[in-house]
Amino acid sequence: MMDPVQYERYSRQILFAPLGEEGQKRLLESRAVLVGCGALGTVLAGLLVRAGVGRLRLVDRDFVEFSNLQRQTLYEEADARDSLPKAVAAERRLRAANAGVEIEGLVADLTPENAAELLGGFPVILDGSDNFETRMLVNDYAVSAGVPWIYAAAVGSYGVTFTVRPGQTACLACLVESPEGGNGAASGCLAREETCDTAGVLNAAAGVVGALEAAEAMKLLSGHPEALSGRLISCDVWTSRFQSVQVAREPGCRACGRRDFRWLEGEAQPQVTMCGRDSVQIHERRRRLDLEELAQRLSAVAGGVRTNGFLLRFTVPPCEVTVFPDGRAVFKGTRDAAVARSLYARYIGA
Ligand SMILES: [Zn+2]
């Protein structure tokens, strides 16, 4: 039951007929888990908490930096000065926005080992992550558990989102792992190599996509799956082009077809080992790197980028990074696997 304060607080949502009082009550009783609290995640979490979801768990492995403030709407300068974990800063800001929502910020790196513990028990999983590796892990977990999840990404002026409902829609593996075929057009627009740390990102692109993702989440959480878009939506806020395309399930899809969950089983994840006193090594076994191309991409965003044909070296605080053509990288200057994994995802891509 809603009390009079809640009626007043959510009155503009209750007045929206497709949602109404019933939809608002369901929202208040709903719960969701958000993976990643960067640009998309902060927009999404802010909207859902204000809309009155009952419970929101946030999982994020990073700290607030000054370069985040341009687009990550829950953070302030003091958070960056204090290098506060994003999960901690976001939880504070969201509590201040709506004390009626149960908010749980977890400083954690989502891995195959902890995926069930962090994501289990939530009827919807929301993507606020910034890298391919995490999204494939979320996809494998969600498809294996039969839980809907909302994929979203933004880079440059461009963003894309798609709601995955296992058994009913395509999954992320259908989109990005299919050969040139039915979904070729869709997968072509999901640039896997570019990241916000190399290609930049406009806050408006993240804002639009985060808002679309919030709307899809509200449909699921308020019991209106019939209103879900069912399509891959993309937009470019610089050219003002918006598109939505139908994406088909791939009958032979590795994840939702053959139920091969290699990201969840850890087989496709980069292996992380400690080497030396203050270095972490990441082995990425699935992909060879073009060092010249990578050097070109990094030259604008990292220091001391140089390659000798056998390896590429660059610096990005706190690490000096050495990258090998077989996808292996050594991060000198840290003993923290999560820092190395984060830098790998941001600068080398996945
Ligand atoms: Zn699939």
Short mmCIF file of C-alpha atoms and ligand atoms in Angstrom, two decimals:
data_model
loop_
_atom_site.label_atom_id
_atom_site.label_comp_id
_atom_site.label_asym_id
_atom_site.label_seq_id
_atom_site.Cartn_x
_atom_site.Cartn_y
_atom_site.Cartn_z
CA MET A 1 0.00 0.00 0.00
CA MET A 2 1.14 3.53 -0.74
CA ASP A 3 0.95 6.22 1.92
CA PRO A 4 -0.16 9.81 1.13
CA VAL A 5 3.45 11.02 0.95
CA GLN A 6 4.20 8.40 -1.69
CA TYR A 7 1.04 9.31 -3.62
CA GLU A 8 2.22 12.90 -3.71
CA ARG A 9 5.83 12.05 -4.47
CA TYR A 10 5.02 9.80 -7.42
CA SER A 11 1.87 11.63 -8.54
CA ARG A 12 3.22 12.55 -11.98
CA GLN A 13 4.05 8.93 -12.68
CA ILE A 14 0.72 7.67 -11.35
CA LEU A 15 -1.03 10.15 -13.65
CA PHE A 16 0.74 8.56 -16.61
CA ALA A 17 -2.05 6.13 -17.55
CA PRO A 18 -0.07 3.10 -18.78
CA LEU A 19 1.71 3.02 -15.42
CA GLY A 20 -0.99 4.23 -13.04
CA GLU A 21 -1.31 3.31 -9.38
CA GLU A 22 -0.86 -0.41 -10.01
CA GLY A 23 2.35 0.14 -11.97
CA GLN A 24 3.73 2.46 -9.29
CA LYS A 25 2.98 -0.10 -6.55
CA ARG A 26 4.84 -2.74 -8.53
CA LEU A 27 7.79 -0.37 -9.00
CA LEU A 28 7.92 0.25 -5.26
CA GLU A 29 8.10 -3.49 -4.66
CA SER A 30 10.64 -4.13 -7.43
CA ARG A 31 14.36 -4.71 -7.26
CA ALA A 32 17.18 -4.53 -9.79
CA VAL A 33 20.95 -4.87 -9.92
CA LEU A 34 23.16 -2.49 -11.89
CA VAL A 35 26.61 -3.51 -13.10
CA GLY A 36 28.86 -0.49 -13.54
CA CYS A 37 28.21 3.01 -12.32
CA GLY A 38 29.87 5.26 -14.90
CA ALA A 39 28.11 7.56 -17.35
CA LEU A 40 25.26 5.21 -18.26
CA GLY A 41 25.01 3.76 -14.77
CA THR A 42 24.73 7.10 -12.97
CA VAL A 43 22.04 8.37 -15.35
CA LEU A 44 20.14 5.10 -15.09
CA ALA A 45 20.44 4.75 -11.31
CA GLY A 46 19.41 8.37 -10.77
CA LEU A 47 16.26 7.95 -12.83
CA LEU A 48 15.24 4.60 -11.34
CA VAL A 49 15.78 5.71 -7.75
CA ARG A 50 13.71 8.84 -8.35
CA ALA A 51 11.04 6.71 -10.04
CA GLY A 52 10.79 4.67 -6.85
CA VAL A 53 12.18 1.21 -7.50
CA GLY A 54 12.13 -0.65 -4.21
CA ARG A 55 15.69 -1.83 -4.09
CA LEU A 56 18.77 -1.15 -6.20
CA ARG A 57 22.12 -2.88 -5.91
CA LEU A 58 25.09 -1.13 -7.58
CA VAL A 59 28.27 -3.03 -8.42
CA ASP A 60 31.33 -1.04 -9.50
CA ARG A 61 35.11 -1.62 -9.30
CA ASP A 62 36.39 1.91 -10.05
CA PHE A 63 37.19 5.13 -8.21
CA VAL A 64 35.92 8.59 -9.11
CA GLU A 65 38.38 10.60 -11.23
CA PHE A 66 38.17 14.18 -12.46
CA SER A 67 37.75 12.97 -16.04
CA ASN A 68 34.48 11.28 -14.93
CA LEU A 69 32.75 14.47 -13.80
CA GLN A 70 31.86 15.64 -17.32
CA ARG A 71 29.28 12.86 -17.72
CA GLN A 72 28.88 10.77 -14.55
CA THR A 73 26.06 12.72 -13.04
CA LEU A 74 26.09 11.35 -9.49
CA TYR A 75 29.64 12.45 -8.65
CA GLU A 76 31.09 15.72 -7.42
CA GLU A 77 34.56 17.27 -7.28
CA ALA A 78 35.11 16.19 -3.68
CA ASP A 79 34.52 12.54 -4.68
CA ALA A 80 37.31 12.82 -7.28
CA ARG A 81 39.64 14.62 -4.84
CA ASP A 82 39.07 11.83 -2.32
CA SER A 83 39.29 9.06 -4.99
CA LEU A 84 36.07 7.68 -3.53
CA PRO A 85 34.87 4.33 -4.89
CA LYS A 86 32.02 5.00 -7.30
CA ALA A 87 29.77 2.51 -5.53
CA VAL A 88 30.20 4.46 -2.28
CA ALA A 89 29.72 7.94 -3.77
CA ALA A 90 26.73 6.80 -5.84
CA GLU A 91 25.04 5.16 -2.86
CA ARG A 92 25.36 8.42 -0.85
CA ARG A 93 24.00 10.61 -3.63
CA LEU A 94 21.12 8.27 -4.39
CA ARG A 95 20.13 8.00 -0.70
CA ALA A 96 19.99 11.79 -0.58
CA ALA A 97 17.71 11.78 -3.64
CA ASN A 98 15.26 9.19 -2.31
CA ALA A 99 15.48 7.84 1.22
CA GLY A 100 12.62 5.46 0.48
CA VAL A 101 14.73 3.26 -1.79
CA GLU A 102 16.95 0.52 -0.41
CA ILE A 103 20.32 1.21 -2.05
CA GLU A 104 23.31 -1.06 -1.75
CA GLY A 105 26.61 0.02 -3.30
CA LEU A 106 29.17 -2.78 -3.64
CA VAL A 107 32.81 -2.07 -4.52
CA ALA A 108 33.50 -5.19 -6.54
CA ASP A 109 34.83 -6.47 -9.84
CA LEU A 110 32.26 -8.74 -11.46
CA THR A 111 33.95 -12.06 -12.28
CA PRO A 112 32.75 -15.57 -13.18
CA GLU A 113 33.42 -16.59 -9.58
CA ASN A 114 31.20 -13.96 -7.97
CA ALA A 115 28.57 -13.44 -10.69
CA ALA A 116 25.94 -15.66 -9.07
CA GLU A 117 26.50 -14.07 -5.67
CA LEU A 118 26.32 -10.48 -6.95
CA LEU A 119 23.55 -10.88 -9.55
CA GLY A 120 21.48 -13.71 -8.10
CA GLY A 121 17.98 -13.03 -6.77
CA PHE A 122 17.33 -9.97 -8.93
CA PRO A 123 14.62 -10.22 -11.63
CA VAL A 124 16.35 -7.65 -13.87
CA ILE A 125 20.03 -6.94 -14.53
CA LEU A 126 21.06 -3.52 -15.85
CA ASP A 127 24.19 -2.84 -17.88
CA GLY A 128 26.16 0.24 -16.91
CA SER A 129 29.52 -1.34 -17.67
CA ASP A 130 32.18 0.03 -19.99
CA ASN A 131 33.65 -3.09 -21.50
CA PHE A 132 32.88 -6.08 -23.65
CA GLU A 133 34.22 -8.66 -21.24
CA THR A 134 31.82 -7.68 -18.44
CA ARG A 135 28.84 -7.52 -20.80
CA MET A 136 29.49 -11.01 -22.15
CA LEU A 137 29.74 -12.30 -18.60
CA VAL A 138 26.44 -10.61 -17.69
CA ASN A 139 24.87 -12.03 -20.87
CA ASP A 140 26.00 -15.56 -20.06
CA TYR A 141 24.80 -15.31 -16.48
CA ALA A 142 21.43 -13.81 -17.46
CA VAL A 143 20.77 -16.29 -20.27
CA SER A 144 21.80 -19.25 -18.12
CA ALA A 145 19.55 -18.07 -15.27
CA GLY A 146 16.68 -17.00 -17.55
CA VAL A 147 16.75 -13.42 -16.22
CA PRO A 148 16.15 -10.40 -18.48
CA TRP A 149 18.94 -7.86 -18.81
CA ILE A 150 19.29 -4.54 -20.55
CA TYR A 151 22.41 -4.01 -22.63
CA ALA A 152 23.56 -0.45 -23.26
CA ALA A 153 26.71 1.26 -24.47
CA ALA A 154 27.80 4.76 -25.42
CA VAL A 155 30.99 6.03 -27.03
CA GLY A 156 31.72 9.24 -28.91
CA SER A 157 28.36 10.72 -29.86
CA TYR A 158 26.82 7.29 -30.36
CA GLY A 159 24.83 4.96 -28.14
CA VAL A 160 22.96 1.69 -28.39
CA THR A 161 20.63 -0.33 -26.19
CA PHE A 162 18.82 -3.64 -26.38
CA THR A 163 16.68 -5.53 -23.89
CA VAL A 164 17.52 -9.22 -23.74
CA ARG A 165 14.75 -11.56 -22.62
CA PRO A 166 16.15 -15.08 -22.58
CA GLY A 167 14.07 -17.47 -24.65
CA GLN A 168 12.11 -14.65 -26.28
CA THR A 169 14.59 -12.27 -27.86
CA ALA A 170 18.11 -12.45 -29.25
CA CYS A 171 20.89 -12.26 -26.68
CA LEU A 172 24.13 -10.27 -26.87
CA ALA A 173 25.99 -13.29 -28.24
CA CYS A 174 23.41 -13.52 -31.08
CA LEU A 175 24.29 -9.91 -31.92
CA VAL A 176 28.05 -9.86 -31.68
CA GLU A 177 29.19 -13.42 -32.26
CA SER A 178 27.08 -14.23 -35.32
CA PRO A 179 28.95 -14.44 -38.64
CA GLU A 180 27.98 -12.07 -41.47
CA GLY A 181 24.34 -12.90 -41.46
CA GLY A 182 21.01 -11.82 -40.20
CA ASN A 183 22.47 -9.69 -37.45
CA GLY A 184 25.51 -8.45 -39.35
CA ALA A 185 24.20 -4.91 -39.54
CA ALA A 186 23.46 -4.86 -35.85
CA SER A 187 26.80 -6.26 -34.79
CA GLY A 188 28.63 -3.95 -37.17
CA CYS A 189 27.48 -0.95 -35.21
CA LEU A 190 28.71 -2.24 -31.89
CA ALA A 191 32.29 -1.05 -32.07
CA ARG A 192 34.17 -3.33 -29.75
CA GLU A 193 37.57 -1.74 -29.97
CA GLU A 194 36.63 1.82 -29.23
CA THR A 195 36.20 2.84 -25.62
CA CYS A 196 35.38 6.14 -23.94
CA ASP A 197 39.01 6.33 -22.85
CA THR A 198 40.30 6.26 -26.42
CA ALA A 199 37.49 7.78 -28.51
CA GLY A 200 35.91 10.08 -25.91
CA VAL A 201 32.19 10.39 -25.23
CA LEU A 202 29.61 13.16 -25.17
CA ASN A 203 27.57 13.29 -21.98
CA ALA A 204 24.42 13.73 -24.06
CA ALA A 205 24.97 10.37 -25.77
CA ALA A 206 25.20 8.62 -22.41
CA GLY A 207 22.22 10.62 -21.17
CA VAL A 208 19.98 9.55 -24.04
CA VAL A 209 20.93 5.89 -23.86
CA GLY A 210 20.79 5.81 -20.05
CA ALA A 211 17.29 7.28 -20.21
CA LEU A 212 16.14 4.75 -22.83
CA GLU A 213 17.52 2.00 -20.63
CA ALA A 214 15.66 3.42 -17.61
CA ALA A 215 12.39 3.43 -19.56
CA GLU A 216 12.86 -0.21 -20.58
CA ALA A 217 13.68 -1.10 -16.96
CA MET A 218 10.53 0.64 -15.74
CA LYS A 219 8.42 -1.36 -18.21
CA LEU A 220 9.88 -4.62 -16.93
CA LEU A 221 9.73 -3.67 -13.25
CA SER A 222 6.18 -2.31 -13.38
CA GLY A 223 4.85 -5.41 -15.12
CA HIS A 224 4.51 -4.08 -18.67
CA PRO A 225 6.67 -6.35 -20.83
CA GLU A 226 4.28 -5.74 -23.74
CA ALA A 227 5.58 -2.18 -23.94
CA LEU A 228 9.24 -3.22 -24.38
CA SER A 229 10.73 -2.03 -27.64
CA GLY A 230 11.98 -5.47 -28.72
CA ARG A 231 14.44 -3.76 -31.04
CA LEU A 232 18.04 -2.66 -31.01
CA ILE A 233 17.89 1.11 -30.64
CA SER A 234 20.81 3.28 -31.64
CA CYS A 235 21.29 7.00 -31.76
CA ASP A 236 23.92 9.52 -32.66
CA VAL A 237 23.41 12.82 -30.87
CA TRP A 238 25.90 14.60 -33.15
CA THR A 239 24.31 13.68 -36.47
CA SER A 240 20.83 13.44 -34.87
CA ARG A 241 20.27 10.03 -36.44
CA PHE A 242 18.07 7.60 -34.50
CA GLN A 243 17.51 4.04 -35.62
CA SER A 244 15.81 0.92 -34.39
CA VAL A 245 16.29 -2.46 -36.00
CA GLN A 246 14.71 -5.83 -35.48
CA VAL A 247 17.27 -8.41 -34.41
CA ALA A 248 16.65 -12.10 -34.80
CA ARG A 249 17.70 -14.93 -32.52
CA GLU A 250 20.54 -16.95 -34.00
CA PRO A 251 19.39 -20.59 -33.88
CA GLY A 252 22.97 -21.76 -33.42
CA CYS A 253 23.87 -19.03 -30.90
CA ARG A 254 26.62 -20.14 -28.56
CA ALA A 255 24.81 -18.81 -25.47
CA CYS A 256 21.04 -18.90 -25.94
CA GLY A 257 21.08 -21.71 -28.53
CA ARG A 258 23.78 -24.18 -27.51
CA ARG A 259 23.90 -23.02 -23.88
CA ASP A 260 27.67 -22.79 -23.92
CA PHE A 261 28.37 -20.23 -21.19
CA ARG A 262 32.13 -19.92 -21.56
CA TRP A 263 32.31 -16.37 -20.15
CA LEU A 264 30.55 -17.55 -17.02
CA GLU A 265 32.70 -20.62 -16.77
CA GLY A 266 35.77 -18.41 -16.97
CA GLU A 267 37.16 -19.99 -20.14
CA ALA A 268 36.90 -16.82 -22.19
CA GLN A 269 38.01 -14.44 -19.45
CA PRO A 270 41.51 -13.05 -19.51
CA GLN A 271 43.70 -14.82 -17.01
CA VAL A 272 45.35 -12.62 -14.47
CA THR A 273 48.64 -13.45 -12.79
CA MET A 274 50.94 -11.52 -10.52
CA CYS A 275 54.45 -11.12 -11.84
CA GLY A 276 57.31 -9.60 -9.92
CA ARG A 277 56.88 -7.37 -6.93
CA ASP A 278 54.57 -4.74 -8.36
CA SER A 279 53.24 -6.06 -11.67
CA VAL A 280 50.10 -7.78 -12.86
CA GLN A 281 49.94 -9.69 -16.12
CA ILE A 282 46.77 -10.19 -18.11
CA HIS A 283 46.60 -12.92 -20.72
CA GLU A 284 43.95 -12.31 -23.33
CA ARG A 285 43.93 -15.47 -25.35
CA ARG A 286 41.19 -14.94 -27.83
CA ARG A 287 42.53 -12.15 -29.94
CA ARG A 288 45.70 -10.87 -31.56
CA LEU A 289 46.42 -7.17 -31.37
CA ASP A 290 47.62 -4.86 -34.13
CA LEU A 291 50.22 -2.89 -32.18
CA GLU A 292 50.61 -0.12 -34.78
CA GLU A 293 46.89 0.50 -34.81
CA LEU A 294 46.72 0.41 -31.01
CA ALA A 295 49.66 2.83 -30.77
CA GLN A 296 47.86 5.26 -33.02
CA ARG A 297 44.69 5.06 -30.93
CA LEU A 298 46.58 5.50 -27.66
CA SER A 299 48.80 8.37 -28.77
CA ALA A 300 46.15 10.95 -27.92
CA VAL A 301 45.26 9.60 -24.49
CA ALA A 302 48.31 7.92 -22.97
CA GLY A 303 51.85 9.01 -22.28
CA GLY A 304 55.10 7.73 -23.80
CA VAL A 305 53.47 5.52 -26.43
CA ARG A 306 56.17 3.62 -28.32
CA THR A 307 56.44 0.35 -30.17
CA ASN A 308 59.43 -1.59 -31.47
CA GLY A 309 57.52 -4.11 -33.55
CA PHE A 310 57.56 -6.71 -30.78
CA LEU A 311 55.81 -4.87 -28.04
CA LEU A 312 54.06 -1.62 -27.31
CA ARG A 313 54.66 0.43 -24.20
CA PHE A 314 52.70 3.33 -22.75
CA THR A 315 52.09 4.96 -19.40
CA VAL A 316 48.81 5.66 -17.72
CA PRO A 317 48.82 6.40 -14.00
CA PRO A 318 49.63 4.47 -11.90
CA CYS A 319 51.09 2.01 -14.41
CA GLU A 320 53.60 1.52 -17.16
CA VAL A 321 51.92 -0.89 -19.53
CA THR A 322 53.59 -3.30 -21.91
CA VAL A 323 51.40 -4.94 -24.54
CA PHE A 324 52.25 -7.96 -26.69
CA PRO A 325 50.72 -8.89 -30.05
CA ASP A 326 49.19 -12.05 -28.54
CA GLY A 327 46.96 -9.88 -26.37
CA ARG A 328 49.06 -10.20 -23.24
CA ALA A 329 49.77 -7.09 -21.18
CA VAL A 330 51.93 -6.37 -18.14
CA PHE A 331 50.91 -3.57 -15.77
CA LYS A 332 53.92 -2.38 -13.81
CA GLY A 333 53.14 -0.24 -10.81
CA THR A 334 50.19 -2.08 -9.32
CA ARG A 335 49.55 -5.30 -7.44
CA ASP A 336 45.82 -4.97 -7.81
CA ALA A 337 44.29 -7.27 -10.44
CA ALA A 338 41.15 -5.12 -10.58
CA VAL A 339 43.19 -2.01 -11.49
CA ALA A 340 44.96 -3.94 -14.25
CA ARG A 341 41.70 -5.39 -15.58
CA SER A 342 40.11 -1.95 -15.56
CA LEU A 343 43.05 -0.37 -17.43
CA TYR A 344 43.08 -3.25 -19.90
CA ALA A 345 39.39 -2.77 -20.67
CA ARG A 346 39.73 1.00 -20.95
CA TYR A 347 42.90 1.38 -22.99
CA ILE A 348 43.41 -1.87 -24.87
CA GLY A 349 39.77 -2.85 -25.26
CA ALA A 350 38.32 -6.32 -25.33
ZN ZN B 1 21.87 -15.73 -28.32
#
